[in-house]
Amino acid sequence: MLLSKYLLPTLKEIPREAEIPSHQLMIRSGIMRQLASGIYEWLPLGLRVLHKVENIIREEMDSIGAQEVSLPAIQPRELWEESGRWDFYGKELIRLKDRNRRDFCLGPTHEEVITDLVRREVRSYKELPLLLYQFQTKFRDEIRPRFGVIRAREFYMKDAYSFDATDKNAETSYNNVFETYSRIFQRCGLKFRSVEAQTGAIGGAFSHEFMVIADTGEEIIASCKCGYAANLEKAEGVPPAKVGGKAGKRSGLKELEEVETKNMKTVEKIGKFLKEKPDKFIKTLVYKTDGEPAIVMIRGDHEVNESKVKSYLGVNEIFLADEKTIEEVTGAPLGFAGPVGLKVKCKLLADYSVEGIVNGVTGANKKDYHLKNVNINRDYKVDEVLDLRRAKEGDVCPKCGKTLEFSRGIEVGHTFKLGTKYSKTLRATFLDKDGKEKYFVMGCYGIGVSRIVAAAIEQGHDQNGIIWPLPIAPFQVLILPVNYEHEKIRTISNRIYEQLESAGYEVLMDDRDERAGVKFKDADLIGIPIRVTVGEKTLAKNIVEVKLRGEKEVREVEPDQVQKLIPELTKK
RNA sequence: CGGGGCGUGGCUCAGUUUGGUUUAGAGCACUGGCUUUGGGAGCCAGGGGUCGUCGGUUCGAAUCCGACCGCCCCGACCA
């Protein structure tokens, strides 16, 4: 490809809207442009990278017998009503009507469509296992699009779905895909790790996320040397014994006592006043869960992990209640809630950390008063004691007890073991060996293809630009004639270009009538792994320079040796 | 949706506080010409703007007021 004819609008300056390196560089290097918030155009250079990633995924999926399909992006409401997700998916689902006012949505994911297809076309256990996948543009009306293509409203994804006859077989399929995913990310040249994750809106039994390690990542990973790793949402709380012991055999219980705490609402202030440490406090939070109030209690020095509460209650929406609701439930303004003497009956959930508190402090459900010496099972009862807290720095690993480490990552892949969640609601069955009708056992698997491109840049760049891993680089070689008007330089450059092209390499030649400085800057910016510089000075010694984008070293070789050197450099 | 910020040629921004010397500017980019040619060149000549939109205040609005739209950042959603 000749650069003079290539649509590669590079930018010298950092676009105002871009915050993180990958976003800035994707725009500056002419990979993409923004059309609207969270909606991007892929330019020729970017599309090449996207296709590279896509092809690696395709090869690996095909290698485990997965079959590629292509499903509609536009999907009828009825199917989503059937699965119950027309409502459940909420505002993120982009809805539209056709000319007959029939409702449709733009697919944010394809469980419904694929399950529908399989229930219509697959009848027998003999056709199982079945693993189908596709590449598709997904639509999710994200609450807040962010970081360029990392959190976009329209994005490119590979999704796969497995159908098995038994749970055991489904697990085999799951593990198969899991391992394939590891190979894919490895081949893309990414530093990544897999972690246990929440199942979220997709639902199902359990799931793993694949995280690309990056400081700018949105996800926080809690990991341990023993191999345990989970995202923060999922990271298990420390077992009860480690956060203050179980309820039960406890001694030294003191009389319940009411104390005036005028204008003191925070754990910090009251703690100072009563000379009690935060770990004596039973923080009592009123939540609204799908419209219903619910109370969550946690020790004063911990934070509630709302997604755990959400997944335990099986609700769609959860947020801290407004002051009005708090007054209705507790009979007191914000800041004085406690489990003793609530006005309205609602679900009372306690984190493990609450169970061990002896003679604790809570709000009195009365303006300007708190209670001292509050004790579980004596002064109040809870519906459930479970793990509801957010893991934090200093926590120990739930598997081995060593201290957890925290790092950041970008989620590029997610695998779910769905079980029969969708096959049941959509009544997708097959006839088993024994002649009985059974539900398919499903799994679903996603890779954010466009997100991988951003993640790779997040991991591979310096102050001058992108440093692509070779397997997903848009071109392998960039030829940089220092002055293309110079006859000898042009002749040699053209020759190398033709040699490499005919040897099957993807070569970009900067044949523009630009000054050398401009060409070098652009070369660094777009980050092609191998740069061949052809200049007058070195040519006088019958030499051209070969340099890797990620290294300092410059190799000097005779022009005709380039075609021998490139295969060596691209080998690994 | 709540909180904060921004919107002026293709890009990055000045000008807005305190309305009138601004006939709306700068640098980069773009077009033509000359010179230059190993890390974002120089000179000359050009093209390109409803100052986000609509309405209001005023003799006069990029500048003041109101509404709306768009974009970004912080939080609740997720590949």
XYZ file of C-alpha atoms (C1' of nucleotides) in Angstrom:
651
model
C 0.000 0.000 0.000
C 1.269 3.414 -0.924
C 0.770 5.901 1.852
C 0.215 8.793 -0.562
C -3.045 7.163 -1.596
C -4.073 5.807 1.796
C -6.713 7.493 3.947
C -4.564 8.021 7.006
C -5.450 11.313 8.657
C -2.920 11.555 11.471
C -3.158 14.300 14.039
C -0.344 16.207 15.641
C -2.369 17.303 18.606
C -4.324 15.368 21.184
C -8.044 15.594 20.524
C -9.807 17.308 23.349
C -12.351 14.604 24.076
C -9.840 11.793 24.486
C -8.677 11.038 27.987
C -6.737 7.794 28.001
C -3.754 6.854 25.802
C -5.545 4.292 23.647
C -8.375 6.668 22.808
C -5.998 9.520 22.032
C -3.780 7.357 19.880
C -6.630 5.699 18.013
C -7.775 9.103 16.867
C -4.353 10.622 16.314
C -3.139 7.677 14.268
C -6.163 7.721 11.997
C -7.584 4.428 13.205
C -11.011 5.809 13.917
C -13.167 8.891 14.241
C -16.135 9.607 16.439
C -19.584 10.138 14.947
C -21.567 10.493 18.173
C -21.033 9.653 21.806
C -19.946 6.024 21.950
C -20.282 5.575 18.174
C -17.212 5.368 15.972
C -16.138 5.087 12.369
C -13.315 2.676 11.600
C -10.848 3.989 9.056
C -8.754 1.776 6.773
C -5.833 1.416 9.170
C -8.092 0.555 12.095
C -10.192 -1.877 10.161
C -7.067 -3.803 9.258
C -6.324 -4.318 12.944
C -9.918 -5.263 13.661
C -9.770 -7.861 10.894
C -6.488 -9.235 12.204
C -8.046 -9.825 15.590
C -11.157 -11.236 13.979
C -9.142 -13.719 11.956
C -7.212 -14.957 14.952
C -10.476 -15.534 16.786
C -12.012 -17.249 13.758
C -9.057 -19.598 13.365
C -9.137 -20.582 17.002
C -12.907 -21.023 17.140
C -12.883 -23.098 13.974
C -10.098 -25.228 15.455
C -12.436 -26.490 18.190
C -15.214 -27.229 15.760
C -17.243 -24.089 16.278
C -19.397 -23.093 13.316
C -19.733 -19.531 12.177
C -23.170 -18.043 11.600
C -24.476 -14.535 11.182
C -27.552 -13.492 13.113
C -29.713 -10.411 12.668
C -28.868 -7.259 14.559
C -32.504 -6.267 14.465
C -34.710 -8.509 16.541
C -38.467 -8.749 17.209
C -39.882 -7.786 20.561
C -41.822 -11.057 20.964
C -38.630 -13.069 21.365
C -37.403 -10.742 24.084
C -40.791 -10.836 25.790
C -40.516 -14.598 25.811
C -37.186 -14.559 27.621
C -38.407 -11.845 29.948
C -35.629 -9.490 28.961
C -37.692 -6.930 27.013
C -38.320 -5.320 30.391
C -35.372 -6.683 32.337
C -32.721 -5.296 30.004
C -33.991 -1.802 30.676
C -32.919 1.379 28.958
C -29.776 -0.166 27.602
C -31.846 -1.942 24.987
C -32.274 0.243 21.917
C -35.864 -0.136 20.758
C -37.463 0.834 17.488
C -40.603 0.310 15.458
C -41.037 -0.706 11.862
C -43.554 0.915 9.502
C -46.323 -1.263 10.864
C -45.461 -0.051 14.362
C -44.199 -3.462 15.323
C -41.573 -3.356 18.076
C -37.982 -4.372 17.514
C -34.711 -3.921 19.308
C -31.108 -3.702 18.195
C -29.399 -6.766 19.585
C -27.196 -6.106 22.599
C -26.505 -9.852 22.669
C -27.963 -12.892 20.923
C -29.099 -15.527 23.418
C -32.722 -15.159 22.350
C -32.097 -15.377 18.631
C -29.695 -18.288 18.794
C -31.851 -20.247 21.221
C -34.823 -19.673 18.956
C -32.851 -20.871 15.958
C -31.653 -23.982 17.724
C -35.045 -24.874 19.167
C -36.495 -24.761 15.679
C -33.726 -26.625 13.914
C -32.188 -29.083 16.363
C -34.278 -32.055 17.427
C -31.946 -34.802 18.541
C -29.160 -35.470 21.006
C -27.262 -36.820 17.996
C -26.742 -33.269 16.797
C -25.079 -32.261 20.056
C -22.792 -30.809 21.179
C -23.258 -27.761 19.023
C -21.074 -24.676 19.191
C -22.093 -21.677 17.100
C -20.466 -18.284 16.873
C -20.638 -15.043 14.975
C -19.048 -11.653 14.596
C -21.524 -8.884 15.004
C -22.070 -5.273 15.766
C -23.811 -5.024 19.110
C -25.870 -2.154 20.376
C -26.122 -1.145 23.995
C -27.339 2.253 24.995
C -24.729 2.572 27.695
C -25.469 4.795 30.622
C -22.162 6.488 30.028
C -20.052 5.743 26.996
C -16.408 6.210 27.833
C -12.791 5.845 26.805
C -13.433 5.667 23.083
C -14.171 2.229 21.862
C -13.670 0.635 25.272
C -17.166 1.500 26.387
C -19.055 2.196 23.205
C -22.729 2.064 22.393
C -22.091 0.331 19.093
C -19.263 -2.161 19.152
C -17.917 -5.210 17.397
C -18.098 -8.488 19.196
C -17.612 -12.165 18.696
C -20.246 -14.139 20.519
C -20.511 -17.893 20.799
C -23.139 -20.246 22.176
C -22.819 -23.868 23.156
C -25.630 -26.404 23.326
C -25.180 -29.682 25.152
C -27.262 -32.629 26.233
C -25.999 -32.837 29.779
C -24.546 -30.585 32.398
C -21.311 -32.491 32.298
C -20.968 -32.097 28.563
C -21.784 -28.424 28.916
C -18.905 -28.088 31.302
C -16.597 -29.703 28.774
C -17.779 -27.212 26.171
C -17.230 -24.388 28.623
C -13.710 -25.490 29.419
C -12.997 -25.933 25.760
C -13.966 -22.376 24.964
C -12.219 -21.104 28.071
C -8.929 -22.581 26.911
C -9.481 -21.326 23.390
C -9.976 -17.835 24.721
C -6.670 -18.015 26.518
C -4.988 -18.988 23.258
C -6.707 -16.157 21.405
C -5.567 -13.452 23.790
C -2.105 -14.928 23.847
C -1.923 -14.859 20.056
C -3.074 -11.252 20.072
C 0.034 -10.479 22.087
C -1.849 -9.355 25.179
C -0.914 -9.622 28.827
C -4.106 -10.886 30.405
C -5.580 -13.015 33.145
C -8.864 -14.736 33.747
C -10.914 -14.018 36.842
C -14.118 -15.209 38.464
C -16.975 -12.851 37.749
C -20.580 -11.954 38.378
C -23.122 -13.109 35.842
C -25.037 -9.813 35.560
C -27.815 -9.315 33.039
C -26.823 -12.353 30.972
C -27.459 -14.599 33.933
C -26.419 -18.189 34.513
C -24.539 -20.371 36.930
C -20.998 -19.027 36.920
C -18.678 -17.073 34.715
C -15.162 -15.910 34.062
C -13.847 -12.689 32.689
C -10.680 -12.203 30.701
C -8.893 -9.070 31.736
C -6.135 -7.272 29.909
C -3.885 -5.835 32.562
C -3.777 -2.040 32.286
C -3.642 0.789 34.784
C -6.383 2.633 32.947
C -8.726 -0.365 33.161
C -12.200 0.106 34.568
C -12.220 -3.186 36.406
C -10.459 -3.938 39.636
C -9.041 -7.401 40.009
C -8.389 -9.022 43.343
C -5.825 -11.755 42.975
C -3.650 -14.030 45.041
C -0.420 -15.922 44.488
C -2.327 -19.166 45.037
C -4.103 -18.613 41.731
C -7.350 -17.149 43.006
C -8.491 -14.140 41.005
C -11.826 -12.374 40.863
C -13.130 -9.030 39.842
C -14.006 -6.708 42.656
C -17.720 -7.251 42.203
C -17.309 -10.934 42.707
C -14.372 -11.090 45.117
C -15.557 -13.030 48.104
C -15.677 -11.549 51.543
C -13.436 -12.925 54.177
C -15.096 -15.815 56.036
C -16.982 -14.872 59.240
C -14.250 -16.099 61.558
C -11.825 -13.565 60.166
C -14.101 -10.558 60.558
C -14.852 -10.850 64.220
C -16.249 -14.286 64.913
C -19.686 -15.835 64.789
C -22.708 -14.917 66.814
C -23.637 -17.352 69.551
C -21.389 -17.936 72.504
C -20.723 -14.409 73.482
C -20.130 -12.863 76.833
C -20.021 -9.442 78.367
C -23.240 -8.225 76.790
C -24.143 -4.859 78.251
C -27.499 -3.132 78.672
C -28.922 -1.393 75.630
C -28.440 2.337 76.046
C -29.696 5.384 74.154
C -27.325 8.308 73.717
C -27.888 11.741 72.299
C -25.839 12.411 69.173
C -27.044 15.782 68.031
C -26.101 16.578 64.406
C -23.818 13.564 64.234
C -24.536 11.333 61.324
C -21.286 9.782 60.204
C -19.486 6.820 61.685
C -16.429 9.007 62.021
C -18.068 11.766 64.072
C -20.026 9.500 66.370
C -17.033 7.255 66.787
C -15.003 10.175 68.065
C -17.797 11.280 70.364
C -18.433 7.833 71.860
C -14.785 6.819 71.730
C -15.637 3.716 69.732
C -13.785 2.379 66.719
C -15.603 1.965 63.371
C -15.565 -1.794 63.794
C -18.080 -1.416 66.634
C -20.593 0.213 64.322
C -23.419 -1.548 62.576
C -23.867 0.611 59.500
C -27.502 0.356 58.477
C -28.288 1.288 54.897
C -31.732 1.588 53.379
C -31.863 0.526 49.730
C -34.539 0.612 47.110
C -34.563 -2.673 45.235
C -36.918 -2.752 42.262
C -38.976 -0.205 44.177
C -39.057 -2.186 47.451
C -37.097 -0.990 50.452
C -34.505 -3.369 51.866
C -32.029 -2.905 54.658
C -28.403 -3.901 54.443
C -26.187 -3.924 57.533
C -22.444 -3.936 57.486
C -19.654 -3.193 59.915
C -18.662 0.469 60.068
C -15.256 -0.032 58.529
C -16.577 -1.885 55.479
C -18.402 -0.973 52.286
C -21.405 -2.690 50.765
C -20.921 -4.397 47.421
C -24.220 -3.512 45.824
C -23.895 -6.001 43.028
C -23.738 -8.787 45.605
C -26.938 -7.537 47.213
C -28.468 -7.291 43.807
C -27.555 -10.766 42.774
C -28.664 -12.204 46.119
C -32.077 -10.565 45.945
C -32.360 -11.254 42.230
C -33.471 -7.729 41.509
C -32.878 -5.570 38.498
C -32.206 -2.248 40.089
C -30.698 -1.190 43.372
C -29.771 2.179 44.764
C -29.584 3.913 48.127
C -33.032 5.101 49.152
C -33.978 8.770 49.108
C -34.517 10.605 52.391
C -38.264 10.279 52.204
C -38.097 6.499 52.023
C -35.546 6.443 54.829
C -37.912 8.409 57.054
C -40.783 6.101 56.202
C -38.768 2.998 56.971
C -36.846 4.154 60.030
C -38.950 7.000 61.360
C -35.862 9.187 61.465
C -33.967 11.374 59.027
C -30.883 10.171 57.193
C -28.040 9.282 59.528
C -29.905 7.659 62.388
C -30.948 4.307 60.936
C -30.540 1.119 62.915
C -31.989 -2.374 63.025
C -33.840 -1.874 66.313
C -37.414 -0.643 66.140
C -37.947 -0.133 62.424
C -41.235 1.405 61.371
C -41.805 -0.590 58.198
C -41.256 -4.272 57.800
C -38.744 -5.057 55.070
C -35.957 -7.450 54.240
C -33.039 -7.225 56.666
C -29.745 -8.467 55.308
C -26.527 -8.487 57.288
C -23.006 -8.941 56.065
C -20.912 -11.557 57.862
C -18.973 -8.766 59.492
C -22.050 -7.726 61.519
C -22.474 -11.076 63.221
C -19.385 -10.740 65.333
C -20.094 -7.294 66.732
C -20.575 -7.336 70.493
C -22.095 -4.259 72.153
C -22.287 -2.415 68.850
C -23.376 1.096 67.960
C -26.250 1.892 65.602
C -28.715 4.635 64.857
C -31.761 4.665 67.147
C -34.273 5.343 64.364
C -34.878 8.591 66.160
C -33.525 12.005 65.227
C -30.292 12.875 67.071
C -30.057 9.566 68.945
C -27.935 6.451 68.623
C -27.967 3.166 70.509
C -25.039 1.633 72.380
C -24.559 -2.012 73.280
C -26.671 -3.345 70.457
C -26.452 -7.113 70.052
C -27.631 -9.383 67.293
C -30.405 -11.898 68.110
C -31.026 -10.146 71.441
C -31.995 -6.675 70.229
C -32.744 -7.400 66.592
C -33.118 -10.272 64.184
C -32.029 -10.445 60.574
C -33.432 -12.416 57.670
C -30.085 -13.494 56.375
C -26.395 -13.231 57.131
C -24.244 -13.445 54.034
C -21.338 -12.014 52.081
C -22.261 -8.496 51.033
C -19.098 -6.524 51.438
C -16.735 -5.069 48.937
C -13.296 -6.591 49.046
C -10.640 -4.097 49.925
C -6.936 -3.564 50.307
C -5.590 -5.742 53.088
C -8.213 -8.469 52.687
C -7.070 -12.023 52.680
C -7.637 -14.607 49.978
C -10.773 -16.698 50.571
C -8.987 -19.757 49.214
C -5.630 -19.687 50.987
C -5.650 -16.867 53.528
C -2.769 -14.823 52.163
C -3.169 -11.111 51.495
C -4.953 -10.264 48.251
C -3.367 -8.066 45.613
C -5.346 -5.523 43.638
C -4.756 -4.488 40.053
C -6.687 -2.969 37.177
C -7.833 -4.502 33.948
C -9.894 -4.077 30.797
C -12.448 -6.796 30.270
C -12.015 -8.237 26.789
C -13.764 -11.564 27.147
C -16.478 -13.166 29.216
C -17.590 -16.771 29.442
C -20.865 -17.846 31.044
C -22.139 -21.237 31.971
C -25.804 -20.590 31.439
C -27.295 -23.979 32.208
C -30.932 -24.119 31.144
C -31.809 -20.508 31.906
C -32.677 -19.628 28.335
C -33.633 -23.045 27.057
C -36.251 -23.228 29.798
C -37.774 -19.808 29.346
C -37.771 -20.242 25.582
C -38.718 -23.917 25.840
C -35.852 -25.135 23.707
C -35.731 -28.906 23.871
C -34.297 -31.925 22.118
C -35.077 -35.618 22.248
C -32.521 -37.525 24.294
C -31.296 -41.110 23.920
C -33.988 -42.331 26.280
C -36.697 -40.798 24.126
C -37.369 -38.026 26.639
C -37.611 -34.381 25.837
C -34.893 -32.339 27.577
C -33.715 -28.752 27.772
C -30.480 -27.819 26.093
C -27.714 -27.022 28.539
C -26.170 -23.817 27.295
C -23.107 -21.684 27.598
C -22.404 -18.311 26.076
C -19.114 -16.641 25.373
C -18.147 -13.176 24.236
C -15.055 -11.347 23.073
C -15.018 -7.597 22.592
C -13.180 -7.436 19.289
C -13.113 -3.663 18.987
C -12.223 -3.404 22.634
C -9.202 -5.663 22.104
C -7.815 -3.109 19.673
C -7.990 -0.411 22.347
C -6.669 -2.749 25.026
C -3.675 -3.677 22.876
C -2.794 -0.011 22.502
C -3.324 0.618 26.177
C -0.718 -2.065 26.753
C 1.580 -1.202 23.844
C 2.500 2.434 23.451
C 5.099 5.027 24.382
C 5.081 8.812 24.235
C 5.568 8.734 20.462
C 2.714 6.444 19.597
C 1.452 2.913 19.257
C 3.605 -0.201 19.480
C 1.577 -3.007 17.890
C 2.098 -6.639 18.697
C 3.096 -8.157 15.364
C 0.105 -10.526 14.998
C -2.468 -7.728 15.024
C -0.445 -4.906 13.473
C -2.187 -3.287 10.498
C 0.941 -3.759 8.406
C 4.066 -5.703 9.223
C 6.545 -3.468 7.472
C 6.780 0.247 6.845
C 9.210 1.457 4.231
C 10.387 4.965 4.867
C 12.194 6.598 1.953
C 13.717 9.695 3.520
C 13.222 11.556 0.246
C 11.072 9.776 -2.294
C 11.916 12.346 -4.993
C 15.533 11.237 -4.877
C 15.943 8.815 -7.738
C 18.203 6.249 -6.101
C 16.191 6.221 -2.911
C 12.990 5.782 -4.891
C 14.403 2.922 -6.964
C 15.708 1.015 -3.964
C 12.551 1.632 -1.933
C 10.341 0.447 -4.760
C 12.418 -2.659 -5.155
C 12.239 -3.590 -1.480
C 8.540 -2.834 -1.510
C 7.885 -5.147 -4.440
C 10.068 -7.905 -3.032
C 8.287 -7.904 0.285
C 4.820 -7.614 -1.222
C 5.414 -10.555 -3.502
C 6.749 -12.513 -0.542
C 3.322 -12.028 1.026
C 4.074 -9.336 3.574
C 1.788 -6.446 4.313
C 3.834 -3.399 3.494
C 3.073 0.267 3.756
C 5.370 2.598 1.871
C 5.578 6.250 2.792
C 5.946 7.631 -0.720
C 4.624 11.048 0.275
C 6.494 14.158 -0.627
C 6.974 15.017 3.028
C 10.007 15.942 5.022
C 11.792 13.152 6.843
C 10.717 14.453 10.248
C 7.057 14.201 9.369
C 7.502 10.657 8.132
C 9.385 9.518 11.222
C 6.795 11.040 13.513
C 3.953 9.353 11.664
C 5.850 6.075 11.583
C 6.214 6.097 15.356
C 2.612 7.162 15.783
C 1.031 4.365 13.772
C 3.473 1.858 15.232
C 4.139 -0.593 12.395
C 6.446 -3.233 13.944
C 9.228 -3.145 11.335
C 10.534 0.047 9.779
C 12.867 0.062 6.823
C 14.531 3.444 6.347
C 16.030 4.226 2.962
C 18.158 7.372 2.968
C 20.845 9.018 0.920
C 23.592 8.880 3.544
C 23.364 5.168 4.262
C 22.674 4.306 0.644
C 26.072 5.741 -0.200
C 27.463 2.808 1.800
C 24.918 0.500 0.132
C 23.002 0.184 3.360
C 19.404 0.571 4.534
C 18.276 0.600 8.142
C 15.869 -1.876 9.693
C 14.401 -1.032 13.076
C 11.751 -2.576 15.266
C 9.212 -0.128 16.673
C 9.589 -1.495 20.171
C 13.397 -1.470 20.211
C 16.194 1.079 20.041
C 18.590 -1.007 18.015
C 19.031 -0.188 14.321
C 20.138 -2.997 11.999
C 22.167 -1.967 8.979
C 21.776 -4.264 6.003
C 22.327 -4.177 2.275
C 19.117 -3.418 0.396
C 18.922 -6.885 -1.096
C 19.281 -8.482 2.321
C 16.065 -6.982 3.624
C 13.920 -9.730 2.161
C 16.009 -12.258 4.059
C 15.932 -10.362 7.340
C 12.173 -9.776 7.490
C 11.218 -13.457 7.747
C 13.567 -13.778 10.719
C 12.079 -10.760 12.431
C 8.505 -11.919 11.922
C 9.111 -15.532 12.794
C 8.054 -15.595 16.432
C -30.438 10.238 35.714
C -27.574 13.267 39.589
C -22.894 16.390 40.061
C -19.002 19.179 37.278
C -16.831 21.201 32.704
C -16.927 22.613 27.641
C -19.038 24.238 22.610
C -15.240 30.127 18.131
C -12.399 27.658 10.201
C -10.342 20.495 9.455
C -7.296 20.221 14.515
C -5.530 22.731 19.148
C -6.872 27.166 21.289
C -7.076 32.998 22.376
C -10.999 36.612 22.579
C -16.460 36.101 26.699
C -15.059 38.300 33.273
C -16.231 44.462 32.287
C -21.182 44.338 25.155
C -18.565 48.891 20.826
C -10.380 49.113 17.640
C -12.000 42.477 15.591
C -13.811 44.306 8.855
C -13.887 37.578 14.135
C -8.061 36.140 15.506
C -3.365 32.754 16.232
C -0.599 28.208 15.429
C -0.994 23.787 12.770
C -3.493 21.637 8.480
C -5.236 22.791 3.263
C -4.377 25.171 -2.262
C -0.590 27.596 -5.727
C 4.574 29.225 -6.176
C 9.878 29.499 -4.816
C 13.630 27.598 -1.552
C 14.591 23.314 1.486
C 15.018 17.684 2.404
C 17.510 12.112 8.357
C 12.982 13.618 13.609
C 6.397 17.531 12.812
C 11.081 23.475 7.611
C 11.198 28.888 5.586
C 9.204 32.806 2.573
C 5.239 34.748 -0.673
C 0.181 34.501 -2.277
C -4.598 32.261 -1.271
C -9.244 29.372 0.213
C -12.044 28.250 4.421
C -16.215 30.791 10.192
C -24.637 31.154 10.496
C -18.786 32.222 17.129
C -23.651 24.820 18.887
C -29.259 26.139 17.934
C -33.490 29.100 18.870
C -35.417 33.133 21.374
C -34.765 37.576 24.412
C -32.254 42.270 26.346
C -29.751 46.450 23.704
C -28.620 51.829 19.294
C -25.116 47.604 19.118
C -24.184 40.568 21.260
C -18.951 35.477 20.170
C -19.466 38.519 24.825
C -25.468 39.617 28.989
C -30.294 36.516 30.015
C -33.517 32.057 28.979
C -34.607 27.440 26.713
C -32.876 23.539 23.927
C -28.996 20.473 21.502
C -24.210 18.226 21.472
C -19.474 16.548 23.618
C -16.248 15.285 27.843
C -15.273 14.076 33.133
C -17.045 11.769 38.311
C -20.995 7.962 40.034
C -25.113 3.590 39.170
C -24.701 -0.519 33.605
C -21.279 -3.962 30.799
C -17.690 -7.115 25.885
